[in-house]
CSV table of C-alpha atoms in Angstrom, one decimal:
chain,number,residue,atom,x,y,z
F,1,MET,CA,0.0,0.0,0.1
F,2,ILE,CA,1.3,3.4,-1.1
F,3,LYS,CA,2.6,6.2,1.5
F,4,ILE,CA,0.2,9.1,1.6
F,5,CYS,CA,0.3,12.7,2.9
F,6,ALA,CA,-1.9,15.6,3.2
F,7,PHE,CA,-1.6,19.2,3.9
F,8,GLY,CA,-4.4,21.0,6.0
F,9,GLU,CA,-5.5,22.3,9.3
F,10,LEU,CA,-6.9,20.3,12.4
F,11,MET,CA,-9.2,22.0,14.3
F,12,VAL,CA,-11.3,21.7,17.4
F,13,ARG,CA,-15.0,20.9,16.8
F,14,LEU,CA,-17.7,22.0,19.1
F,15,THR,CA,-21.1,20.2,18.4
F,16,ALA,CA,-24.6,20.8,19.9
F,17,ASN,CA,-25.4,17.8,21.9
F,18,ASN,CA,-28.0,15.3,20.8
F,19,LYS,CA,-28.8,17.4,17.6
F,20,SER,CA,-29.8,20.2,19.6
F,21,THR,CA,-28.8,24.0,18.6
F,22,PHE,CA,-26.5,26.7,20.3
F,23,SER,CA,-29.6,28.9,20.9
F,24,SER,CA,-31.0,26.0,23.3
F,25,LEU,CA,-27.9,26.4,25.8
F,26,PRO,CA,-27.1,25.8,28.4
F,27,GLU,CA,-26.6,22.3,27.4
F,28,PHE,CA,-23.7,19.8,26.9
F,29,VAL,CA,-21.1,20.5,23.9
F,30,GLU,CA,-19.3,17.7,22.5
F,31,PHE,CA,-15.5,18.4,21.9
F,32,SER,CA,-13.6,16.7,19.3
F,33,TYR,CA,-11.2,17.2,16.6
F,34,GLY,CA,-11.6,17.5,12.9
F,35,GLY,CA,-10.5,18.7,9.4
F,36,ALA,CA,-10.9,17.6,6.0
F,37,GLU,CA,-7.2,16.5,5.3
F,38,ALA,CA,-6.9,14.9,9.1
F,39,ASN,CA,-10.2,13.1,8.2
F,40,PHE,CA,-8.8,11.7,4.9
F,41,LEU,CA,-5.5,10.5,6.6
F,42,ALA,CA,-7.4,8.9,9.6
F,43,ASN,CA,-9.5,6.8,7.1
F,44,TYR,CA,-6.8,5.9,5.1
F,45,ALA,CA,-4.7,4.9,8.2
F,46,ASN,CA,-7.5,3.0,9.9
F,47,LEU,CA,-7.7,0.9,6.6
F,48,GLY,CA,-4.2,0.0,7.0
F,49,GLY,CA,-2.3,2.6,4.9
F,50,ASP,CA,0.6,4.6,6.1
F,51,SER,CA,-0.7,8.3,6.5
F,52,TYR,CA,1.5,11.5,7.0
F,53,PHE,CA,0.1,14.9,8.1
F,54,ILE,CA,1.5,18.3,7.3
F,55,SER,CA,0.0,20.9,9.5
F,56,VAL,CA,0.9,23.3,12.2
F,57,ILE,CA,-0.5,23.7,15.6
F,58,PRO,CA,-0.3,26.1,18.7
F,59,ASN,CA,2.4,25.1,21.2
F,60,ASN,CA,-0.3,24.9,23.9
F,61,THR,CA,-2.5,22.2,25.5
F,62,LEU,CA,-5.1,22.0,22.9
F,63,GLY,CA,-2.6,21.9,20.2
F,64,ILE,CA,-0.6,18.9,21.8
F,65,ALA,CA,-3.8,17.2,22.6
F,66,SER,CA,-4.6,17.3,19.0
F,67,LEU,CA,-1.6,15.3,18.2
F,68,ARG,CA,-3.0,12.5,20.6
F,69,GLN,CA,-5.8,12.0,18.2
F,70,LEU,CA,-3.7,11.7,15.1
F,71,ALA,CA,-1.9,9.1,17.2
F,72,LYS,CA,-5.0,7.4,18.0
F,73,PHE,CA,-5.2,6.7,14.1
F,74,ASN,CA,-1.5,5.9,13.9
F,75,ILE,CA,-1.3,9.1,11.5
F,76,ASN,CA,2.6,10.1,11.6
F,77,TYR,CA,2.7,14.0,12.5
F,78,ASP,CA,6.6,14.6,12.5
F,79,PHE,CA,5.8,17.2,9.9
F,80,VAL,CA,3.2,18.9,12.1
F,81,LYS,CA,5.0,22.3,13.3
F,82,LYS,CA,4.5,23.7,16.9
F,83,ILE,CA,4.7,27.6,16.8
F,84,ASP,CA,4.1,30.2,19.7
F,85,ARG,CA,1.6,32.1,17.5
F,86,GLY,CA,-1.9,31.8,16.7
F,87,ARG,CA,-4.3,29.2,18.0
F,88,MET,CA,-6.4,26.4,17.1
F,89,GLY,CA,-9.2,26.9,14.7
F,90,ILE,CA,-12.3,26.1,15.7
F,91,TYR,CA,-15.6,25.4,14.1
F,92,PHE,CA,-19.0,24.8,15.6
F,93,VAL,CA,-21.7,22.4,14.7
F,94,GLU,CA,-25.5,22.2,14.9
F,95,GLU,CA,-26.4,18.9,13.3
F,96,GLY,CA,-29.7,18.9,11.5
F,97,ILE,CA,-32.5,16.3,12.2
F,98,ALA,CA,-35.6,15.8,10.2
F,99,ASN,CA,-36.4,19.1,8.2
F,100,ARG,CA,-34.0,21.1,10.0
F,101,GLY,CA,-30.6,21.5,8.1
F,102,SER,CA,-27.2,21.5,9.9
F,103,VAL,CA,-25.3,24.8,10.5
F,104,VAL,CA,-21.6,25.0,10.5
F,105,THR,CA,-19.8,28.2,12.0
F,106,TYR,CA,-16.2,28.8,11.5
F,107,ASP,CA,-14.1,30.6,14.2
F,108,ARG,CA,-10.6,30.4,12.1
F,109,LYS,CA,-9.0,33.9,12.3
F,110,ASP,CA,-5.5,34.0,13.7
F,111,SER,CA,-5.4,30.4,13.9
F,112,SER,CA,-1.6,28.9,13.5
F,113,ILE,CA,-1.9,27.9,9.9
F,114,ASN,CA,-2.3,31.7,9.0
F,115,TYR,CA,1.4,32.4,10.0
F,116,LEU,CA,3.4,29.8,8.2
F,117,LYS,CA,4.3,30.2,4.7
F,118,PHE,CA,5.2,27.6,2.1
F,119,GLU,CA,9.1,27.8,3.0
F,120,ASP,CA,8.3,27.3,6.7
F,121,TYR,CA,7.1,23.4,6.1
F,122,ASP,CA,9.3,20.3,5.2
F,123,PHE,CA,7.6,19.7,1.9
F,124,HIS,CA,10.8,18.8,0.0
F,125,ASP,CA,11.6,16.1,2.9
F,126,ILE,CA,8.2,14.6,3.3
F,127,PHE,CA,7.6,14.5,-0.3
F,128,SER,CA,10.9,12.4,-0.7
F,129,GLN,CA,9.2,9.7,1.7
F,130,VAL,CA,5.8,9.3,0.3
F,131,GLU,CA,4.3,8.4,-3.1
F,132,HIS,CA,1.0,10.3,-3.0
F,133,PHE,CA,-0.2,14.0,-1.9
F,134,HIS,CA,-3.7,15.0,-0.8
F,135,ILE,CA,-5.2,18.3,-0.5
F,136,SER,CA,-8.6,19.9,-0.3
F,137,GLY,CA,-10.3,23.1,-1.1
F,138,ILE,CA,-10.7,24.2,2.3
F,139,THR,CA,-7.0,24.8,2.8
F,140,PRO,CA,-6.6,27.5,0.3
F,141,ALA,CA,-9.7,29.0,1.4
F,142,ILE,CA,-8.4,30.0,4.9
F,143,SER,CA,-5.6,32.6,4.1
F,144,GLU,CA,-3.4,34.1,1.7
F,145,ASN,CA,-0.4,32.4,3.1
F,146,ALA,CA,-2.4,29.0,3.2
F,147,MET,CA,-3.4,29.5,-0.4
F,148,TYR,CA,0.1,30.2,-2.0
F,149,ALA,CA,1.3,27.1,0.3
F,150,ALA,CA,-1.4,25.0,-1.2
F,151,ILE,CA,-0.5,25.8,-4.6
F,152,ARG,CA,3.2,25.6,-4.5
F,153,SER,CA,2.9,22.4,-2.5
F,154,VAL,CA,0.8,20.6,-5.4
F,155,ARG,CA,3.2,22.0,-7.9
F,156,LEU,CA,6.3,20.6,-6.1
F,157,ALA,CA,4.5,17.3,-5.7
F,158,LYS,CA,4.2,16.8,-9.3
F,159,GLU,CA,7.8,17.9,-10.0
F,160,MET,CA,9.0,15.2,-7.4
F,161,GLY,CA,7.0,12.6,-9.2
F,162,LEU,CA,4.0,12.1,-6.4
F,163,THR,CA,0.5,11.3,-7.7
F,164,VAL,CA,-1.8,14.2,-6.4
F,165,SER,CA,-5.3,14.4,-5.6
F,166,CYS,CA,-7.8,17.1,-4.5
F,167,ASP,CA,-11.2,17.0,-2.7
F,168,LEU,CA,-12.7,20.1,-4.0
F,169,ASN,CA,-14.7,20.9,-0.9
F,170,TYR,CA,-16.3,24.2,-1.7
F,171,ARG,CA,-17.3,26.2,1.4
F,172,SER,CA,-19.0,29.4,1.0
F,173,LYS,CA,-18.4,30.6,4.6
F,174,LEU,CA,-14.6,30.6,3.9
F,175,TRP,CA,-12.7,32.2,0.8
F,176,ASN,CA,-13.1,35.8,2.9
F,177,TYR,CA,-9.8,37.2,2.6
F,178,ASN,CA,-8.3,40.0,0.1
F,179,LEU,CA,-5.3,39.3,-2.2
F,180,ARG,CA,-4.0,42.7,-3.5
F,181,ASP,CA,-6.8,44.8,-2.4
F,182,LYS,CA,-9.4,42.4,-4.2
F,183,LYS,CA,-11.6,39.6,-2.7
F,184,ILE,CA,-10.0,36.4,-3.5
F,185,ASP,CA,-11.3,34.5,-6.6
F,186,PRO,CA,-11.9,30.7,-5.6
F,187,GLU,CA,-12.3,29.8,-9.2
F,188,LEU,CA,-8.8,31.1,-10.2
F,189,VAL,CA,-7.3,29.5,-7.1
F,190,MET,CA,-8.8,26.1,-7.6
F,191,SER,CA,-8.2,26.0,-11.2
F,192,GLU,CA,-4.5,26.2,-10.7
F,193,ILE,CA,-4.6,23.6,-8.1
F,194,ALA,CA,-6.7,21.1,-10.1
F,195,SER,CA,-4.5,21.7,-12.9
F,196,TYR,CA,-1.9,19.6,-11.3
F,197,CYS,CA,-4.2,16.7,-10.0
F,198,ASP,CA,-4.2,13.1,-11.4
F,199,TYR,CA,-7.6,12.9,-9.2
F,200,ILE,CA,-10.2,15.1,-8.7
F,201,PHE,CA,-12.9,14.5,-6.1
F,202,GLY,CA,-16.0,16.3,-5.0
F,203,ASN,CA,-19.8,16.6,-5.6
F,204,GLU,CA,-22.0,18.4,-8.1
F,205,THR,CA,-22.3,21.6,-5.9
F,206,ASP,CA,-18.5,21.9,-5.8
F,207,ILE,CA,-18.1,22.0,-9.5
F,208,GLN,CA,-21.0,24.3,-10.1
F,209,GLN,CA,-19.5,26.7,-7.5
F,210,PHE,CA,-15.9,26.7,-8.2
F,211,PHE,CA,-15.9,26.5,-12.0
F,212,LYS,CA,-19.5,27.8,-13.0
F,213,ILE,CA,-20.2,24.7,-14.6
F,214,ASP,CA,-23.9,24.6,-15.2
F,215,ILE,CA,-25.7,21.8,-16.9
F,216,ARG,CA,-29.5,21.2,-16.6
F,217,LYS,CA,-30.8,18.4,-14.6
F,218,LYS,CA,-33.7,16.3,-14.3
F,219,GLU,CA,-35.1,16.1,-10.9
F,220,TYR,CA,-36.7,13.2,-9.1
F,221,LEU,CA,-37.7,12.3,-5.8
F,222,TYR,CA,-35.2,10.8,-3.4
F,223,GLU,CA,-33.3,7.9,-4.7
F,224,ASN,CA,-33.5,8.1,-8.6
F,225,GLN,CA,-30.8,10.0,-10.4
F,226,ASP,CA,-30.5,11.8,-13.8
F,227,LEU,CA,-27.3,9.8,-14.8
F,228,VAL,CA,-26.7,11.5,-18.1
F,229,TYR,CA,-26.6,14.8,-16.4
F,230,TYR,CA,-23.5,13.5,-14.2
F,231,GLU,CA,-21.9,12.1,-17.5
F,232,ASN,CA,-22.1,15.6,-19.1
F,233,LEU,CA,-20.9,17.2,-15.9
F,234,LEU,CA,-17.8,15.0,-15.5
F,235,LEU,CA,-17.1,15.8,-19.4
F,236,GLN,CA,-17.0,19.4,-19.1
F,237,LEU,CA,-15.0,19.2,-16.0
F,238,SER,CA,-12.7,16.9,-17.8
F,239,LYS,CA,-12.2,19.3,-20.6
F,240,ARG,CA,-11.3,21.9,-18.2
F,241,PHE,CA,-8.5,20.0,-16.7
F,242,PRO,CA,-7.2,17.6,-19.4
F,243,GLN,CA,-4.2,16.3,-17.2
F,244,THR,CA,-6.6,14.7,-14.9
F,245,ASN,CA,-7.1,11.1,-15.7
F,246,ILE,CA,-9.8,10.3,-13.1
F,247,ILE,CA,-12.8,12.4,-11.4
F,248,ALA,CA,-15.0,10.8,-8.9
F,249,LEU,CA,-17.9,12.3,-7.3
F,250,SER,CA,-20.2,11.2,-4.6
F,251,ILE,CA,-23.9,11.3,-5.5
F,252,ARG,CA,-26.1,12.4,-2.6
F,253,ASN,CA,-30.1,12.8,-2.6
F,254,SER,CA,-31.4,13.9,0.6
F,255,LYS,CA,-35.1,13.3,1.7
F,256,ASN,CA,-34.4,15.4,4.6
F,257,SER,CA,-31.5,15.8,7.3
F,258,SER,CA,-31.9,12.3,8.8
F,259,ILE,CA,-32.6,10.5,5.5
F,260,ASN,CA,-30.1,10.4,2.7
F,261,TYR,CA,-29.4,8.4,-0.6
F,262,MET,CA,-25.9,8.0,-1.5
F,263,GLY,CA,-24.0,6.6,-4.7
F,264,GLY,CA,-21.0,7.9,-6.7
F,265,VAL,CA,-19.7,8.1,-10.3
F,266,LEU,CA,-16.4,8.1,-12.0
F,267,TYR,CA,-15.0,9.3,-15.2
F,268,LYS,CA,-11.7,8.0,-16.8
F,269,ARG,CA,-10.5,10.2,-19.4
F,270,GLU,CA,-7.7,7.7,-20.8
F,271,THR,CA,-10.3,5.4,-21.7
F,272,ASN,CA,-13.5,7.7,-21.8
F,273,GLN,CA,-15.2,5.2,-19.7
F,274,PHE,CA,-18.0,6.1,-17.1
F,275,TYR,CA,-18.7,4.1,-13.9
F,276,PHE,CA,-21.5,4.3,-11.4
F,277,SER,CA,-21.8,2.7,-8.3
F,278,GLN,CA,-23.4,-0.8,-8.3
F,279,ASN,CA,-25.3,-3.0,-6.1
F,280,ILE,CA,-24.5,-6.8,-5.9
F,281,ASP,CA,-26.6,-7.3,-9.2
F,282,GLY,CA,-24.6,-4.9,-11.1
F,283,ASP,CA,-27.3,-2.2,-11.0
F,284,PHE,CA,-27.0,1.4,-10.2
F,285,GLU,CA,-28.8,1.8,-6.9
F,286,GLU,CA,-28.0,4.3,-4.1
F,287,TYR,CA,-27.7,3.4,-0.5
F,288,LEU,CA,-30.4,4.5,1.9
F,289,ILE,CA,-28.8,5.8,5.0
F,290,ASP,CA,-31.4,6.1,7.7
F,291,PRO,CA,-30.8,7.7,10.0
F,292,VAL,CA,-27.9,9.7,9.4
F,293,VAL,CA,-25.8,9.8,12.6
F,294,ASP,CA,-23.1,12.4,11.4
F,295,ARG,CA,-22.5,13.2,7.8
F,296,ILE,CA,-19.5,15.1,8.3
F,297,GLY,CA,-16.4,13.6,6.9
F,298,SER,CA,-18.3,11.4,4.7
F,299,GLY,CA,-16.7,13.1,1.6
F,300,ASP,CA,-13.4,12.6,3.1
F,301,ALA,CA,-14.2,9.0,3.8
F,302,PHE,CA,-15.1,8.6,-0.2
F,303,SER,CA,-11.9,10.3,-1.2
F,304,SER,CA,-9.6,8.2,0.9
F,305,GLY,CA,-11.4,5.1,0.5
F,306,PHE,CA,-11.0,5.6,-3.3
F,307,ILE,CA,-7.1,6.1,-3.0
F,308,PHE,CA,-6.8,3.1,-0.7
F,309,ALA,CA,-9.0,0.9,-3.1
F,310,LEU,CA,-7.3,2.1,-6.3
F,311,ASN,CA,-3.9,0.5,-5.0
F,312,LYS,CA,-6.0,-2.7,-3.7
F,313,TYR,CA,-8.2,-3.6,-6.6
F,314,GLU,CA,-7.8,-4.1,-10.4
F,315,SER,CA,-11.2,-3.0,-11.2
F,316,LEU,CA,-12.2,0.7,-11.4
F,317,GLN,CA,-15.8,-0.5,-10.5
F,318,ASP,CA,-14.7,-2.1,-7.4
F,319,THR,CA,-12.6,1.0,-6.4
F,320,LEU,CA,-15.6,3.1,-6.9
F,321,ASP,CA,-17.8,0.8,-5.1
F,322,PHE,CA,-15.6,0.8,-2.0
F,323,ALA,CA,-15.3,4.6,-2.1
F,324,VAL,CA,-19.1,4.7,-2.0
F,325,ALA,CA,-19.3,2.0,0.8
F,326,SER,CA,-16.7,3.8,2.9
F,327,SER,CA,-18.7,7.3,2.6
F,328,VAL,CA,-21.9,5.6,3.5
F,329,LEU,CA,-20.4,4.0,6.5
F,330,LYS,CA,-19.1,7.2,7.9
F,331,HIS,CA,-22.6,8.4,8.4
F,332,SER,CA,-22.9,5.9,11.2
F,333,TYR,CA,-20.2,7.6,13.3
F,334,ARG,CA,-20.1,10.5,15.4
F,335,GLY,CA,-17.4,13.1,14.8
F,336,ASP,CA,-15.2,13.8,11.8
F,337,PHE,CA,-13.4,10.6,11.7
F,338,SER,CA,-14.6,7.2,10.3
F,339,TYR,CA,-14.0,4.1,12.3
F,340,ALA,CA,-15.1,1.7,9.5
F,341,THR,CA,-12.7,-1.2,8.8
F,342,LEU,CA,-11.8,-2.6,5.8
F,343,ALA,CA,-13.8,-6.1,6.6
F,344,ASP,CA,-16.7,-3.5,7.6
F,345,ILE,CA,-16.6,-1.8,4.1
F,346,GLU,CA,-16.3,-5.1,2.2
F,347,ASP,CA,-19.1,-6.4,4.0
F,348,LEU,CA,-21.4,-3.7,2.9
F,349,MET,CA,-20.2,-4.1,-0.6
F,350,LYS,CA,-21.2,-7.6,-0.6
F,351,GLY,CA,-24.6,-6.7,0.3
F,352,ASN,CA,-25.2,-6.7,4.1
F,353,ILE,CA,-27.1,-3.4,4.0
F,354,TYR,CA,-29.4,-4.3,7.0
F,355,GLY,CA,-26.7,-4.1,10.0
F,356,ARG,CA,-27.2,-7.6,11.2
F,357,ILE,CA,-25.5,-8.6,14.2
F,358,LYS,CA,-22.1,-10.5,13.8
F,359,ARG,CA,-21.7,-13.4,16.3
């Protein structure tokens, strides 16, 4: 299994207890850690892969405690810098339930990652020890320093012969800093990053928001999908980034916050082939997730599951099905990280969708 690394910010996550809201306080608040790239690495390591995290934390109690969370998943944190500037970024989560949607509030200003530049990290050193580099669209959305570090890191990774993946992860509440007295343009930044990527992950919203690709979609209720729409969407994105060989998207259809349907689609440019996630009969069918325990991190479970499976299975169909099953199972775990094992995911792929007791 290949060694992988990722660059991003590990944050404190504060979640209103029992799917309540912060307006209902006083109430218990759940404390945990999370962040897109860390979630990606945790899932990959939990499946048996070697994961290395590139980041920065404040040299205080909260920062040091976050390293223990990484160690819990056997993530190598030798390349996580400790500095005496800044603080841990925080994000607050009000989980949706039934017909009330989830709400995420960020508090990341002056977090430690804002202070370091590309030169402050050991990218050359870590890239000489791994085969794959992963980043998300969240890191360049944090600040100017993080944005330049993200762009230069993917460029260096390609120069040093690594494969590169990016999970688009559009976040409307970020991207709020200025560059040369003008508001940062997410499309320009992500187009630059994506131009170095061998693999691009995301969903339809990410593509529409970042790259303004607008294709008409037929709307169906719940589990049905307009598959031709996804084919056209991927074709348009592939034309935009011809160097990217594989684009894989998760497909989500929500009945409400508690009931979701999940599937996936993949396009391989080299062979001009599309793949849709399949059930054991070989037909496209989305998984029913009822109830959703926690959907945060499910996209990271999809992308990391894909990279893991790409190096395990010969078939791209199996790779996509594994990624989707990995994402689906993440919905059953609280917090950002997935605890699904290789056996759990393969069991779901084989059709054990009813959660029977294993004795």
